[in-house]
Amino acid sequence: MIHYTCDCCQRPIDAEIDPRYVVRMEVYAALETAEDEGDNDRDHLQEIQDILESLDDSLDGHVDDEVYRHVRFDLCGECRNRFVKNPLGRAMSQQLDFSKN
């Protein structure tokens, strides 16, 4: 049997009793500019190929992580609820936009 642990609170998750939630996130560099929006004749596949080739030629292995990152988390029900309410993890006072007086 596979043992799961909540990646947020570190609580063990019994998959037979408790629901387990999976969060998958992708973070990638937006490569388009405002002037490219109207250009429908572009060869997007060739542009992607050129970018991938330039990454392969790069000597710095950190470039890949800066351009694209994919992560996966297992969450328990409580942490899932907190994540859905506040996916960016901002402080609640910032979300409520309190005045400074």
Short mmCIF file of C-alpha atoms in Angstrom, two decimals:
data_model
loop_
_atom_site.label_atom_id
_atom_site.label_comp_id
_atom_site.label_asym_id
_atom_site.label_seq_id
_atom_site.Cartn_x
_atom_site.Cartn_y
_atom_site.Cartn_z
CA MET A 1 0.00 0.00 0.00
CA ILE A 2 1.27 3.48 -0.86
CA HIS A 3 1.61 5.88 2.06
CA TYR A 4 0.74 9.52 1.40
CA THR A 5 1.62 12.56 3.47
CA CYS A 6 0.16 16.05 3.10
CA ASP A 7 2.91 18.21 1.62
CA CYS A 8 1.59 21.23 3.54
CA CYS A 9 0.94 20.07 7.13
CA GLN A 10 2.90 16.76 6.97
CA ARG A 11 -0.12 14.81 8.28
CA PRO A 12 -0.34 11.20 7.03
CA ILE A 13 -3.23 10.66 4.60
CA ASP A 14 -4.99 7.29 4.73
CA ALA A 15 -6.15 6.93 1.12
CA GLU A 16 -8.80 4.37 2.11
CA ILE A 17 -10.50 6.74 4.58
CA ASP A 18 -9.47 10.33 3.85
CA PRO A 19 -9.71 12.09 0.50
CA ARG A 20 -6.34 13.01 -0.99
CA TYR A 21 -6.10 16.04 -3.26
CA VAL A 22 -3.42 16.58 -5.88
CA VAL A 23 -2.30 20.08 -6.85
CA ARG A 24 -0.26 20.42 -10.03
CA MET A 25 1.30 23.75 -10.95
CA GLU A 26 3.21 24.96 -13.96
CA VAL A 27 5.27 28.11 -13.96
CA TYR A 28 6.71 29.21 -17.27
CA ALA A 29 8.13 32.28 -18.92
CA ALA A 30 5.65 34.15 -21.10
CA LEU A 31 7.57 34.69 -24.31
CA GLU A 32 5.02 36.69 -26.29
CA THR A 33 5.11 40.47 -26.57
CA ALA A 34 2.23 42.86 -27.22
CA GLU A 35 3.29 43.45 -30.83
CA ASP A 36 3.14 39.68 -31.54
CA GLU A 37 -0.61 39.42 -30.81
CA GLY A 38 -1.73 40.41 -34.31
CA ASP A 39 0.77 38.21 -36.16
CA ASN A 40 -1.19 35.11 -37.25
CA ASP A 41 1.35 33.95 -39.87
CA ARG A 42 4.00 32.98 -37.33
CA ASP A 43 5.40 29.47 -37.26
CA HIS A 44 4.82 28.72 -33.57
CA LEU A 45 6.25 25.20 -33.76
CA GLN A 46 9.48 26.51 -35.26
CA GLU A 47 9.72 29.16 -32.54
CA ILE A 48 9.29 26.51 -29.85
CA GLN A 49 11.90 24.32 -31.53
CA ASP A 50 14.34 27.25 -31.65
CA ILE A 51 13.79 27.96 -27.96
CA LEU A 52 14.31 24.31 -27.01
CA GLU A 53 17.50 24.12 -29.07
CA SER A 54 18.86 27.26 -27.45
CA LEU A 55 18.16 25.76 -24.03
CA ASP A 56 19.98 22.56 -24.99
CA ASP A 57 22.99 24.60 -26.10
CA SER A 58 23.08 26.57 -22.86
CA LEU A 59 25.87 25.73 -20.45
CA ASP A 60 23.91 27.01 -17.45
CA GLY A 61 21.59 24.28 -16.12
CA HIS A 62 19.56 26.85 -14.16
CA VAL A 63 18.04 28.29 -17.30
CA ASP A 64 15.63 25.36 -17.59
CA ASP A 65 14.22 26.01 -14.12
CA GLU A 66 13.80 29.71 -14.88
CA VAL A 67 11.92 29.03 -18.11
CA TYR A 68 9.70 26.13 -17.02
CA ARG A 69 8.89 24.47 -13.72
CA HIS A 70 6.28 21.82 -12.93
CA VAL A 71 5.48 20.80 -9.34
CA ARG A 72 3.00 18.39 -7.76
CA PHE A 73 1.68 18.33 -4.19
CA ASP A 74 -0.54 15.94 -2.21
CA LEU A 75 -2.89 17.73 0.19
CA CYS A 76 -5.27 16.63 2.94
CA GLY A 77 -8.82 18.01 2.97
CA GLU A 78 -8.09 20.87 5.39
CA CYS A 79 -5.03 22.07 3.49
CA ARG A 80 -6.91 21.75 0.20
CA ASN A 81 -9.63 24.07 1.53
CA ARG A 82 -7.04 26.62 2.66
CA PHE A 83 -5.25 26.39 -0.69
CA VAL A 84 -8.44 26.90 -2.72
CA LYS A 85 -9.36 29.98 -0.66
CA ASN A 86 -5.89 31.49 -0.93
CA PRO A 87 -3.84 29.82 -3.72
CA LEU A 88 -1.06 32.43 -3.68
CA GLY A 89 -0.65 32.28 0.09
CA ARG A 90 -1.13 36.00 0.60
CA ALA A 91 -1.72 37.33 4.10
CA MET A 92 -5.43 37.85 4.78
CA SER A 93 -4.91 41.52 5.72
CA GLN A 94 -3.53 42.13 2.23
CA GLN A 95 -6.54 40.47 0.64
CA LEU A 96 -9.03 42.50 2.66
CA ASP A 97 -7.26 45.74 1.71
CA PHE A 98 -7.53 47.43 5.13
CA SER A 99 -7.08 51.20 5.29
CA LYS A 100 -3.96 52.68 6.93
CA ASN A 101 -5.78 54.91 9.50
#
